[in-house]
XYZ file of C-alpha atoms in Angstrom:
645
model
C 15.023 13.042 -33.342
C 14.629 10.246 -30.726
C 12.402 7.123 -31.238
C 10.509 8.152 -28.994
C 9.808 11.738 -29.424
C 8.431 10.539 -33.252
C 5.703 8.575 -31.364
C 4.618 11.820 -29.604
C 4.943 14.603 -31.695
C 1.689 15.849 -33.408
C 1.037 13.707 -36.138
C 3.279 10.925 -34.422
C 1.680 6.989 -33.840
C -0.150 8.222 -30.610
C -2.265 10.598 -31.862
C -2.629 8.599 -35.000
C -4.212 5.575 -33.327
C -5.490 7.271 -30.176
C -8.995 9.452 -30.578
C -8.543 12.436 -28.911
C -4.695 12.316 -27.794
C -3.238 15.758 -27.116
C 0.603 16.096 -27.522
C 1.695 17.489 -24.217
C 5.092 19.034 -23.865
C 5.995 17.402 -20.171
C 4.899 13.974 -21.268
C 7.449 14.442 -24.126
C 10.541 15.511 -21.786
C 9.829 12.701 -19.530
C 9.511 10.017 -21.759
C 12.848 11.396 -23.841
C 14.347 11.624 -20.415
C 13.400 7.787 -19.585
C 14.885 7.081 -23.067
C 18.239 8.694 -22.256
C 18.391 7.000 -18.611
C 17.806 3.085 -20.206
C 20.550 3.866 -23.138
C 22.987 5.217 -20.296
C 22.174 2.845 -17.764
C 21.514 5.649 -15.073
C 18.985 6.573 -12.484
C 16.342 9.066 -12.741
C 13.872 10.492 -10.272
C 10.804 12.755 -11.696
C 7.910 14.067 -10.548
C 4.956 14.576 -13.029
C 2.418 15.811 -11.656
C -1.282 15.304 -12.178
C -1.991 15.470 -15.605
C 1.078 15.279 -17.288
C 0.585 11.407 -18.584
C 3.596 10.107 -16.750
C 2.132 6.217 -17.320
C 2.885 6.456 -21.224
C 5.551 8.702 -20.398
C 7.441 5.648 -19.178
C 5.417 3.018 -21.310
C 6.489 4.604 -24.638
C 10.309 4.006 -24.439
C 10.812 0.781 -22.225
C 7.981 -1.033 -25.555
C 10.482 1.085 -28.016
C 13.919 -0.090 -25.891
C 15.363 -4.065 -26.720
C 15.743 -3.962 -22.784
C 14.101 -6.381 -20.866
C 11.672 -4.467 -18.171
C 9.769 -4.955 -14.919
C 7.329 -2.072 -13.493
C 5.849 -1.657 -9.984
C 3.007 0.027 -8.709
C 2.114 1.078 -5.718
C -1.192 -1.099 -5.715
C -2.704 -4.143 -7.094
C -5.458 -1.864 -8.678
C -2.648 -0.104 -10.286
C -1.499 -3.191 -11.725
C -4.491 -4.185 -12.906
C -5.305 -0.845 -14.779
C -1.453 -1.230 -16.248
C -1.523 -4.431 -17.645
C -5.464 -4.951 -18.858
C -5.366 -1.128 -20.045
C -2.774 0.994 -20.787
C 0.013 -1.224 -21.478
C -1.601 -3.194 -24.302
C -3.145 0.237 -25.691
C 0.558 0.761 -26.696
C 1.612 -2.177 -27.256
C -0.630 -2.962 -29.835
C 0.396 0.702 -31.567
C 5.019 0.698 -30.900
C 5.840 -3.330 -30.066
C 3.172 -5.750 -30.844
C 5.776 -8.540 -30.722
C 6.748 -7.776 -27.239
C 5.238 -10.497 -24.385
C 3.703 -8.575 -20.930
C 2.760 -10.484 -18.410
C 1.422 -9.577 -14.734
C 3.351 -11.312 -11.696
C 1.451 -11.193 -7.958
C 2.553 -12.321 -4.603
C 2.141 -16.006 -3.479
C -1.168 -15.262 -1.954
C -3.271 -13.685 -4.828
C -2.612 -17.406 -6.477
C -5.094 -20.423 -5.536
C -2.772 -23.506 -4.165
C -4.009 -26.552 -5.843
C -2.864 -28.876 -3.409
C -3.900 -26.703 -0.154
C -7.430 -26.731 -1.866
C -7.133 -30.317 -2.403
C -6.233 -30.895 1.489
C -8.909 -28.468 2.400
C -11.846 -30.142 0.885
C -10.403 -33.316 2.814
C -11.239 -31.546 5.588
C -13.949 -29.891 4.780
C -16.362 -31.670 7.831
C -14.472 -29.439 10.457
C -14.580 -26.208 8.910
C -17.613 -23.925 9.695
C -20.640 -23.930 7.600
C -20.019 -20.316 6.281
C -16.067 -21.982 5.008
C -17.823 -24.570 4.069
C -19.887 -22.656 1.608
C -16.612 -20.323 0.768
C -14.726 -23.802 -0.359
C -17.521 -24.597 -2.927
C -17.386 -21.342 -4.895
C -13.473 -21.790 -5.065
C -14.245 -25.393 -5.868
C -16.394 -24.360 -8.956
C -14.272 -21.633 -9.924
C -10.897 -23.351 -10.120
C -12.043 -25.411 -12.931
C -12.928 -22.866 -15.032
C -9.792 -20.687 -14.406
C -6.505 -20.446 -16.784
C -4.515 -18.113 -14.345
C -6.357 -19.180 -10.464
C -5.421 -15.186 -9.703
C -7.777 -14.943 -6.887
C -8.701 -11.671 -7.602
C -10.879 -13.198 -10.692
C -13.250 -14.762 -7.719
C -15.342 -11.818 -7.354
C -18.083 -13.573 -5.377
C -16.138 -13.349 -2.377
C -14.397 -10.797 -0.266
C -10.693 -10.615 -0.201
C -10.689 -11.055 3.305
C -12.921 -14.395 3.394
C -12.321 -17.070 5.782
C -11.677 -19.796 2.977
C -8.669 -17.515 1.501
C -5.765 -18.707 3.791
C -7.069 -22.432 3.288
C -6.699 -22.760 -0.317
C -3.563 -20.227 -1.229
C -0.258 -20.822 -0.138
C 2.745 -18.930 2.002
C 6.547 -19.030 1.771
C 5.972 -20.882 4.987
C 3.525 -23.622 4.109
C 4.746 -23.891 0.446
C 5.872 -27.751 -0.386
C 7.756 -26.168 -3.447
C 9.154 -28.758 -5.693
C 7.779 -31.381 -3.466
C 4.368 -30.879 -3.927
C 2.794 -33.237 -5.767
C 0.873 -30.999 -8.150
C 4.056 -28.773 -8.348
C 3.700 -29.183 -12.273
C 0.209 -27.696 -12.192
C 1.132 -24.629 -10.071
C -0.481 -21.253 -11.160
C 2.552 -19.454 -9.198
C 4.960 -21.218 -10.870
C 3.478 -20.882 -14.432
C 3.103 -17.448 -13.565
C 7.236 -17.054 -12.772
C 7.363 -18.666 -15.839
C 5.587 -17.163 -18.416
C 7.554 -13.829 -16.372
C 10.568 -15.258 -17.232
C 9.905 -15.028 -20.797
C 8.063 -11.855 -21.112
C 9.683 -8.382 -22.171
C 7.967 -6.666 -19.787
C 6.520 -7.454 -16.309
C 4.202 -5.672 -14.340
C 4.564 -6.523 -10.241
C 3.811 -4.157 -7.229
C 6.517 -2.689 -4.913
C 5.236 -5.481 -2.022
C 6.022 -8.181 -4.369
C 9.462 -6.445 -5.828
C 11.083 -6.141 -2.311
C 9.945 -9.242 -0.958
C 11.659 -10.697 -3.891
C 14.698 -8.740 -3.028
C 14.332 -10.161 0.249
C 14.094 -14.008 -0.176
C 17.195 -13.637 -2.919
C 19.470 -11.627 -0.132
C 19.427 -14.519 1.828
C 20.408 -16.940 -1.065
C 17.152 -18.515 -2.135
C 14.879 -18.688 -4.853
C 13.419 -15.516 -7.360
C 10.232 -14.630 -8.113
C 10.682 -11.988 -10.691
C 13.108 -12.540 -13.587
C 16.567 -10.513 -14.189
C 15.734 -7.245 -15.746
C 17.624 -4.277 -17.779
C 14.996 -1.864 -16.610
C 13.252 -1.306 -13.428
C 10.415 1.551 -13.335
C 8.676 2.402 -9.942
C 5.151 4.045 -10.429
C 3.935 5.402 -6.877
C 7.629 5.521 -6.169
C 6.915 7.561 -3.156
C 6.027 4.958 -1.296
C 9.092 3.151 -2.184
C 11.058 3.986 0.840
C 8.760 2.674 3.661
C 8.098 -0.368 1.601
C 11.619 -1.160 0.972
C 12.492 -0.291 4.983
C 9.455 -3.436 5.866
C 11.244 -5.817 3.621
C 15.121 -5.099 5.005
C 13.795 -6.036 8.239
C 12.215 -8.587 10.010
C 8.387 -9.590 11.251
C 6.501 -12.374 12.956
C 2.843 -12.387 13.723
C 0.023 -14.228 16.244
C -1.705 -15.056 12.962
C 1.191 -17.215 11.343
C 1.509 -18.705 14.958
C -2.192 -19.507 15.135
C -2.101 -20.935 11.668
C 0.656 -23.369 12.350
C -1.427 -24.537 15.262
C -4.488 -25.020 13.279
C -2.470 -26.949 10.381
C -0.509 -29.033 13.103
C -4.061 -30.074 14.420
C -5.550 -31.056 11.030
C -2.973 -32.761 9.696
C -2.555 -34.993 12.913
C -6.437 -35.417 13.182
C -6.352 -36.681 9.194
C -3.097 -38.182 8.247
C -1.123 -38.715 11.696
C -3.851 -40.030 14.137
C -1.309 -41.350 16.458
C 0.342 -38.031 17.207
C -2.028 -37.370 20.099
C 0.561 -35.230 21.891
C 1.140 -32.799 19.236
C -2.326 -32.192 19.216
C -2.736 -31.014 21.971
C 0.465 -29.449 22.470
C -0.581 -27.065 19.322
C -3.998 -26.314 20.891
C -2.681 -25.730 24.387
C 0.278 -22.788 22.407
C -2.405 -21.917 20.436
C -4.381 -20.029 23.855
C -1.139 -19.478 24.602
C -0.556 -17.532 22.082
C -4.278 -15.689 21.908
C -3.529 -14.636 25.730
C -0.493 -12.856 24.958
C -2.454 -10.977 22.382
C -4.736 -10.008 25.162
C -2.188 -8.569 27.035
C -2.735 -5.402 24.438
C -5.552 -2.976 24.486
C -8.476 -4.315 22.251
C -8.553 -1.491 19.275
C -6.147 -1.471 16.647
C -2.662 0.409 17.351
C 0.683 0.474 16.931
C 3.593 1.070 19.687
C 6.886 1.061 21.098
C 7.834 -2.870 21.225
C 11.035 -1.972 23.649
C 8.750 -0.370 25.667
C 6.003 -2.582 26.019
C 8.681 -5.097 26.739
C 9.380 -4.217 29.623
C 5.744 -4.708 31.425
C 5.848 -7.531 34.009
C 2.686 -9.038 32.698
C 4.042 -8.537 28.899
C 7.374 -10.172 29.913
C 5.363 -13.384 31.873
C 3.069 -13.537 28.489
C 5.945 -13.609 26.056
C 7.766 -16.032 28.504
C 5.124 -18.450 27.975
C 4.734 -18.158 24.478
C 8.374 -19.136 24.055
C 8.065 -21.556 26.568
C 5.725 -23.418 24.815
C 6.683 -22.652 21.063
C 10.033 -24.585 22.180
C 7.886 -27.543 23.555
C 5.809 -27.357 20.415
C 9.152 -27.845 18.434
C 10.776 -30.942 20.252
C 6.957 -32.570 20.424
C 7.159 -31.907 16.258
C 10.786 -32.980 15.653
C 9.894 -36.346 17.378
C 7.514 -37.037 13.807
C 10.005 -36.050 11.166
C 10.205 -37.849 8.123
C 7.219 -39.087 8.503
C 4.921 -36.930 6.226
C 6.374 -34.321 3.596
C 3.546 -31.985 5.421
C 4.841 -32.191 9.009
C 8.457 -32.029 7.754
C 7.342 -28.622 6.396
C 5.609 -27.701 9.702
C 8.541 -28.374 11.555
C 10.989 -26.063 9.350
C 8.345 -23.138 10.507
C 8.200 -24.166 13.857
C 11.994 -23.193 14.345
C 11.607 -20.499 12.254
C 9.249 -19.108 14.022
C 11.177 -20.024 17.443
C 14.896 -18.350 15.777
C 12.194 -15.192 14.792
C 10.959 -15.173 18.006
C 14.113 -14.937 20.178
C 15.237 -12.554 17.799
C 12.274 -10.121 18.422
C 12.532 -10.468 22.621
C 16.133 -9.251 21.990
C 15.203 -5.104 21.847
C 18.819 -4.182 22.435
C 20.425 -4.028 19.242
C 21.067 -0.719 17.708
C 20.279 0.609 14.244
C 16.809 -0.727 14.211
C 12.845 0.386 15.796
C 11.147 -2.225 17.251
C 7.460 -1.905 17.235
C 4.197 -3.574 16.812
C 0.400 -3.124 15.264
C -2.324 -5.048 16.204
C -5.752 -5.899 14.727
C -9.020 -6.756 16.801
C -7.645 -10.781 16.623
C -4.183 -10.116 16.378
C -0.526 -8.501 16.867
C 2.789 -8.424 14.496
C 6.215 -7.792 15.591
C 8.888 -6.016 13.473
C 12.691 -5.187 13.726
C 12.754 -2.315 11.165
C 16.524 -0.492 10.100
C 15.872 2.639 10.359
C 17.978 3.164 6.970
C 17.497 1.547 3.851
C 19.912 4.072 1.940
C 23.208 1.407 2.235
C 21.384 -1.562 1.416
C 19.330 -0.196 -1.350
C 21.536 2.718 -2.483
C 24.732 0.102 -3.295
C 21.859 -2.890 -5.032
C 20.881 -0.366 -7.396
C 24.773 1.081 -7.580
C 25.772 -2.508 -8.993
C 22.960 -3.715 -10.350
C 24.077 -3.224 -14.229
C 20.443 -1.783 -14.772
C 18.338 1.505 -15.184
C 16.080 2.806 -12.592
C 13.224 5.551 -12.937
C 11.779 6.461 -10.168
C 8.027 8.334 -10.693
C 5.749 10.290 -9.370
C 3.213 12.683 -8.862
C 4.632 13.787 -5.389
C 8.456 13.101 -4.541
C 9.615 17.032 -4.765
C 9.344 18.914 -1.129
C 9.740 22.142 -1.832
C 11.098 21.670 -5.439
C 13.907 19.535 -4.396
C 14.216 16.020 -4.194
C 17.127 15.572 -1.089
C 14.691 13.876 0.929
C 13.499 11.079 -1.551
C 17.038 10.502 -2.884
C 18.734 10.410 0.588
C 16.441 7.795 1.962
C 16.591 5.634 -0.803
C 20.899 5.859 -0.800
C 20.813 7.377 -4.906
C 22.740 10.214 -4.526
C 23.761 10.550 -8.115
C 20.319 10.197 -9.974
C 19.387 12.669 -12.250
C 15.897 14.304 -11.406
C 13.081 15.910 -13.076
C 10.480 18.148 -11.851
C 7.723 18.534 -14.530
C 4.562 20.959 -13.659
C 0.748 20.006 -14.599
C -0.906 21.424 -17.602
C -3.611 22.092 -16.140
C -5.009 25.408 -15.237
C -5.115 24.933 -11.458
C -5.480 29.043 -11.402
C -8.882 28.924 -13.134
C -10.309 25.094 -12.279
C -9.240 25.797 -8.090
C -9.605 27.217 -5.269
C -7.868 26.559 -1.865
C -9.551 27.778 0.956
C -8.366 28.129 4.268
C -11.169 29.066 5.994
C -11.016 31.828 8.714
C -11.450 31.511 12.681
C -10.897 27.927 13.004
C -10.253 25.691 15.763
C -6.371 25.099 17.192
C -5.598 21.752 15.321
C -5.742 20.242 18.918
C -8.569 21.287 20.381
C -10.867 18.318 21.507
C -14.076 20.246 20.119
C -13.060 21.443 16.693
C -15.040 18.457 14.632
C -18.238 20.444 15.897
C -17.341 23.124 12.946
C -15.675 21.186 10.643
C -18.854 19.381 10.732
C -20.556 23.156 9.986
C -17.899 23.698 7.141
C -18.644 20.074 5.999
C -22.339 20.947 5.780
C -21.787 24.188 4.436
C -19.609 22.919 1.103
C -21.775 19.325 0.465
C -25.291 21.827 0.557
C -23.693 24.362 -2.115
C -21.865 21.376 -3.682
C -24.221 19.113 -6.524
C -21.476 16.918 -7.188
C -19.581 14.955 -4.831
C -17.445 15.435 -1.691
C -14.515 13.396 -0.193
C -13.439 14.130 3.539
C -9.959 13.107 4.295
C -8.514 12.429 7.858
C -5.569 12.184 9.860
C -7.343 10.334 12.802
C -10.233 7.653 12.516
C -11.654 9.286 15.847
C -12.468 12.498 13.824
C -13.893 10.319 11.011
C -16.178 8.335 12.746
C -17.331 11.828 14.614
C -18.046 13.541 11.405
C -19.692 10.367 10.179
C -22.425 10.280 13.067
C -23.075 13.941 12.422
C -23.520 14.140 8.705
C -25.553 11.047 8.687
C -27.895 12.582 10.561
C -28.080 16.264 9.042
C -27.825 15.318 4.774
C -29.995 13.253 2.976
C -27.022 12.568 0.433
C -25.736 8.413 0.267
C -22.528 8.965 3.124
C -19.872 6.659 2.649
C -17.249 5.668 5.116
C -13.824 3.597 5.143
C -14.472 0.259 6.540
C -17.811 -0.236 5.716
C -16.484 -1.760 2.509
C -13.552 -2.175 0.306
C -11.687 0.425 -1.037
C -13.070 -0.326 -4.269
C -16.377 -0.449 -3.637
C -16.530 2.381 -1.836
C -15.019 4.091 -5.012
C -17.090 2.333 -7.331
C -20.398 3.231 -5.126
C -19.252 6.948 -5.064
C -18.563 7.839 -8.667
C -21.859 6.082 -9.621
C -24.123 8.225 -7.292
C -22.082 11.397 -8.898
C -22.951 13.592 -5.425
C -22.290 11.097 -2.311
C -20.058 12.066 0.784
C -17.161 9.220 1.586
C -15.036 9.981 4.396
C -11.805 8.241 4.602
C -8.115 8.201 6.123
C -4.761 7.467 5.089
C -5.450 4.825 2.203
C -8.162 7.542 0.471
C -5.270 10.017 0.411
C -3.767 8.173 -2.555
C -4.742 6.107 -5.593
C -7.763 7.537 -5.976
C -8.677 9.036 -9.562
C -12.297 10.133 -9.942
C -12.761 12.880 -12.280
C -15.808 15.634 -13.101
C -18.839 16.071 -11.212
C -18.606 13.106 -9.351
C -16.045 14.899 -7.173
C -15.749 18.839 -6.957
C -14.596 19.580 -3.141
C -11.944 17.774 -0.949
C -11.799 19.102 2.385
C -9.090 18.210 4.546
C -9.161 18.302 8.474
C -5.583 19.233 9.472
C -2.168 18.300 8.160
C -1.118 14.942 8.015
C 1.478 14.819 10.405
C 2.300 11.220 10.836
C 1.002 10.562 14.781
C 3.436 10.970 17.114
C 2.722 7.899 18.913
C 3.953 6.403 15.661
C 6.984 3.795 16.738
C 9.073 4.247 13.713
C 8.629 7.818 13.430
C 9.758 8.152 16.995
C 13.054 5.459 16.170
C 13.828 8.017 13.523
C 13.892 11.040 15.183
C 15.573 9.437 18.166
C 18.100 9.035 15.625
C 18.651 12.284 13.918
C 18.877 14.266 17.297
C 21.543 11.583 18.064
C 23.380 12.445 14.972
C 22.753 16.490 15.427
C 20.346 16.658 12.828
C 17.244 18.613 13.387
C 14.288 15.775 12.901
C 11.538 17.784 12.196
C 12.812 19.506 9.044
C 14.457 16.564 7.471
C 11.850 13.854 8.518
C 8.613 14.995 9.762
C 7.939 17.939 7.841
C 8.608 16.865 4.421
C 6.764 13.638 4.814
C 3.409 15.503 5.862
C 3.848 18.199 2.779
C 3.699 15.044 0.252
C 0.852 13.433 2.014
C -0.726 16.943 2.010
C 0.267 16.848 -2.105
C -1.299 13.540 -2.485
C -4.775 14.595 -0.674
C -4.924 17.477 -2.512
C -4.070 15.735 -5.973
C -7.907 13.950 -5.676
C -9.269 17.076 -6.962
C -8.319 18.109 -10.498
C -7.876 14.879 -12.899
C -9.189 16.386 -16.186
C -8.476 19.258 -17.735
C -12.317 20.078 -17.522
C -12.431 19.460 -13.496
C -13.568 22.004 -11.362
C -13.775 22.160 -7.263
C -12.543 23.573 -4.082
C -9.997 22.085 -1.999
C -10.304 23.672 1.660
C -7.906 23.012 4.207
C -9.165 23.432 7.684
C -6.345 23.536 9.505
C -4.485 27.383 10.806
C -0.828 26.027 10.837
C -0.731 26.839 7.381
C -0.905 30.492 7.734
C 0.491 30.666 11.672
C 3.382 28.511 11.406
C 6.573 29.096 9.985
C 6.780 25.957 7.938
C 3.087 26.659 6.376
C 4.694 28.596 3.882
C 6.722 25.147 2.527
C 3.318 23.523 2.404
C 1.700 26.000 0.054
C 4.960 26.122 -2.091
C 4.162 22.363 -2.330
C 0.766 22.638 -3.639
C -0.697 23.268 -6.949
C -1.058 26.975 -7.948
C -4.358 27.146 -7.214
C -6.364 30.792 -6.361
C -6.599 30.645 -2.718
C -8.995 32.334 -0.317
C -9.850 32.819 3.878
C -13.131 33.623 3.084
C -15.359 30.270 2.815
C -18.023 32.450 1.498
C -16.059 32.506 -1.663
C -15.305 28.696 -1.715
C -19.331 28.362 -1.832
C -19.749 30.246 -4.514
C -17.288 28.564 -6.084
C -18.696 26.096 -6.335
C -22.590 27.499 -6.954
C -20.844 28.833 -9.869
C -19.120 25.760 -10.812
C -22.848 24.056 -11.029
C -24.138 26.974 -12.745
C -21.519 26.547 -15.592
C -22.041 22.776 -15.874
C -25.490 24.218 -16.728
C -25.266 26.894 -18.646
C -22.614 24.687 -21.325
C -24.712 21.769 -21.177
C -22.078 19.436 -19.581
């Protein structure tokens, strides 16, 4: 028998150490299966779903393998919960001796020497920075690590952030002057020696980025790479092969020209103003795009005359911001640096006006304050497919939706691993008996302008019959903020919405109350693990199609009907059945979880594809009648009762 299967069979050193650990036949194929991929060097896709224990499913055997190891998550929280949790839970029982350590992007790290320079400048920040800067001041003497996300008396989003952590941009490197203090690079370092690091898939391909072009590496040389949340893996990896450039880094190399020649360069009155006059510039072009946050067709847009003046000027005057800089070089190790991103920027630039070349979608998303520009390939699977082809290493590949329709073509195909082995392993839980789908009759066409009007009745309907809690997931924020306004004026339960706080927060604020309402989109479809009373309905409004205003969607189906492939089948459909398998996986997290999942959409019965969407699903009892979803979950209550739980 296997290392590995000794530490889970009954009896074995998990349930010896662990109260309460249950030896579970799929966690036992999947970690045996991991432990057969790392001795062979191979690839290995599986999906586990919810339940099966996948994260000491692929814990167990990279502790137990001599192998050095890095794993990525999908999120930060999901690093945290690896590495302060779960990780040293088994270390401490299989490989004690073995070193972990957790590796973030640049910006999660406080810059010494940007503090340093900010509290120089302190006088012309605004009060509310000002305030910011003296919490971060306080704090950095206390911290060993300066991870940011230790600072819990501010928001991630604060003003001060940008002012005292670092980019690739404005990084001195080994010419900073407190480069021996750095908590990035004693970070890399004590990665370097660990056995086993624990990054997110952000951080791993913008890694793989910077060393494709020859430069420096953030996370060490590995035997073993695991991806957690490996669904996501392809979109990630397709932001990273391509190429961006934002107002915001613009703006901010304004802003740093102006300090820096107001503090340290007084005589370098031109550049000055030369940065503040590309700096409106700059904030006018951004007005030349509707004020709400979207994303669109970059060739398109293009090709408006007032777009084409407004990205004229920019250029115009990014190239006159360059010569004014390169007239001051050598003169400070600071404007040196600011000059290497000025042409950067200008090279980025040029490259981004020039929509012609094939292969690639060019699109952009904007915020309220600002707009980013990416070149995307519209395939990763050459790029990726040969780095992990000659890498020397092992790759799994996890999660708890890949499989469309039991088959795992699409995931595979994107990524360019043709020949990885796969593994499709089925929940232990008793979806039959702790489920039920409803599909509730007489509903709305999944266009019709009107149809939040009874959702909102369905909505009311489940949360009155419903003492625990209730998520609403959408596909559009206009349907969330209309459901919002209604059920805040029709429940007297705490309503939470996306936006009105972090993620977190929101989380942390719903489990507490144990019978709130949160309403969220995209980011609420995933990553979200709250089990028993505190949630026992998710109702869904309609598939989650990915818009069809959507600029890389569009690039990719463009594509495939230029190739003779049939777009919907092979891009759009399977995509919305694993976001569909992701909302739906909120529900059941425990083997004691009850609840009703409804789905309020009539494309799953009326449509010939609805069929591959239930396939997809758990096998949960299902029902038209929302009659029997509400007593469902009247029962559900009654139970909790009745056992005393």
């Amino acid at each position: 028998m296997s290392k590995v299967a000794d530490v889970f069979k009954p009896g074995g050193q998990l349930s010896a150490a662990i109260d309460g650990f249950q030896p579970r036949d799929a966690q036992l194929e999947m970690a045996t299966a991991i432990e057969k991929t790392i001795r062979a060097g191979r690839q290995l896709v599986v999906e586990a779903e919810t339940g099966t224990g996948k994260t000491f499913a692929y814990l167990a055997p990279i502790l137990l393998a001599k192998e050095k190891a890095i794993v990525s998550t999908g999120t930060k929280n999901l690093q945290e919960q690896l590495f302060h949790r779960d990780l040293p839970t088994l270390r401490k029982i299989l490989a004690p001796k073995k070193v972990i350590a957790l590796l973030k992007g640049r910006a999660n790290y406080l810059c010494i020497y940007r503090l340093e320079q900010a509290q120089q400048q302190a006088g012309q920040l605004p009060k509310t920075t000002q305030h910011q800067l003296l919490k971060v001041k306080r704090w950095s003497t206390m911290t060993r690590s300066g991870d940011i996300g230790e600072l819990n008396e501010l928001q991630e989003d604060a003003q001060v952030m940008p002012l005292v952590t670092s980019t690739k941009d404005n990084c001195l490197g080994r010419d900073c002057p407190v480069y021996d203090e750095c908590h990035l690079v004693t970070a890399r370092e004590e990665a370097k020696k660990a056995d086993i690091v624990v990054v997110n898939h952000h951080l791993f391909f913008a890694d793989l980025a910077v060393k494709d072009t020859g430069f420096g590496e953030i996370i060490p040389n590995s035997d073993v790479v695991v991806f957690d949340e490996a669904h996501q893996v392809p979109d990630i990896a397709s932001q990273y092969f391509g190429d961006a450039i934002s107002s915001r880094q613009l703006t901010e190399l304004c802003e740093e020209v102006t300090r820096l020649c107001l503090t340290e360069l007084k005589d370098l009155s031109q550049a000055t103003q030369m940065a503040r006059t590309f700096e409106q510039v700059v904030k006018d072009w951004r007005l030349q795009f509707p004020r709400d946050p979207m994303r669109g067709n970059w060739r398109e847009w293009r090709q408006q005359d007032a777009m084409q003046e407004a990205t004229s000027r920019v250029q115009e005057k990014l190239e006159t911001l360059v010569q004014v800089l390169q007239t001051a070089r050598g003169r400070h190790k600071d404007m040196d640096n600011l000059i290497e991103r000025a042409e950067e920027y200008l090279s980025l630039w040029q490259q981004l006006m020039d929509t012609d070349e094939t292969g690639y979608s060019y699109w952009f998303e904007t915020t309220v304050r600002h707009v980013v520009l990416h070149q995307t390939p519209l395939s990763v699977a050459k790029k990726f497919g040969g780095l992990v082809r000659h890498s020397q290493r092992s790759w799994v590949f996890t999660s708890a939706t890949i499989a469309v329709n039991e088959k795992f073509e699409h995931f595979t195909h994107r990524l360019g691993i043709y020949d990885a082995e796969t593994l499709l392993l089925a929940s232990p839980f008793n979806f039959a008996e702790q489920a039920l789908l409803c599909l509730p009759r007489y509903l709305p066409e999944a266009n019709d302008y009107n149809r939040h009007t009874l959702l909102a009745d369905i909505a009311q309907q489940c949360i009155d019959h419903n003492h625990g809690g209730t998520f609403l997931l959408f596909t559009s924020h206009r349907m969330l903020q209309q459901m919002a306004d209604f059920l805040r004026d029709r429940i007297d339960r705490k309503v939470l919405v996306q936006g009105d706080a972090g993620k977190t927060e929101l989380i942390n604020q719903f489990t507490k109350a144990a019978n709130a309402v949160l309403l969220g989109t995209s980011s609420f479809w995933e990553g979200v693990d709250v089990r028993g009373d505190a949630l026992r309905c998710v109702i869904i409004d309609k598939l989650p199609f990915a818009s069809p205003d959507d600029p890389l969607l569009n690039a990719r189906v463009e594509d495939a009907r230029l190739r003779g492939v049939d777009a919907f089948s092979t891009i759009q459909l399977p995509q919305a059945i694993i976001a569909l398998k992701q909302g739906a996986g909120r529900l059941i997290r425990d083997q004691r979880d009850r609840g009703v999942l409804i789905v309020c959409d009539n494309r799953l019965v009326n449509r010939y594809y609805g069929a591959r969407f239930l396939k997809s699903l758990p096998p949960m009892a299902r029902t038209r009648d929302l009659q029997k979803a509400l007593d469902f979950l009247d029962e559900s209550n009654h139970d909790k009762h009745t056992t005393g739980n």
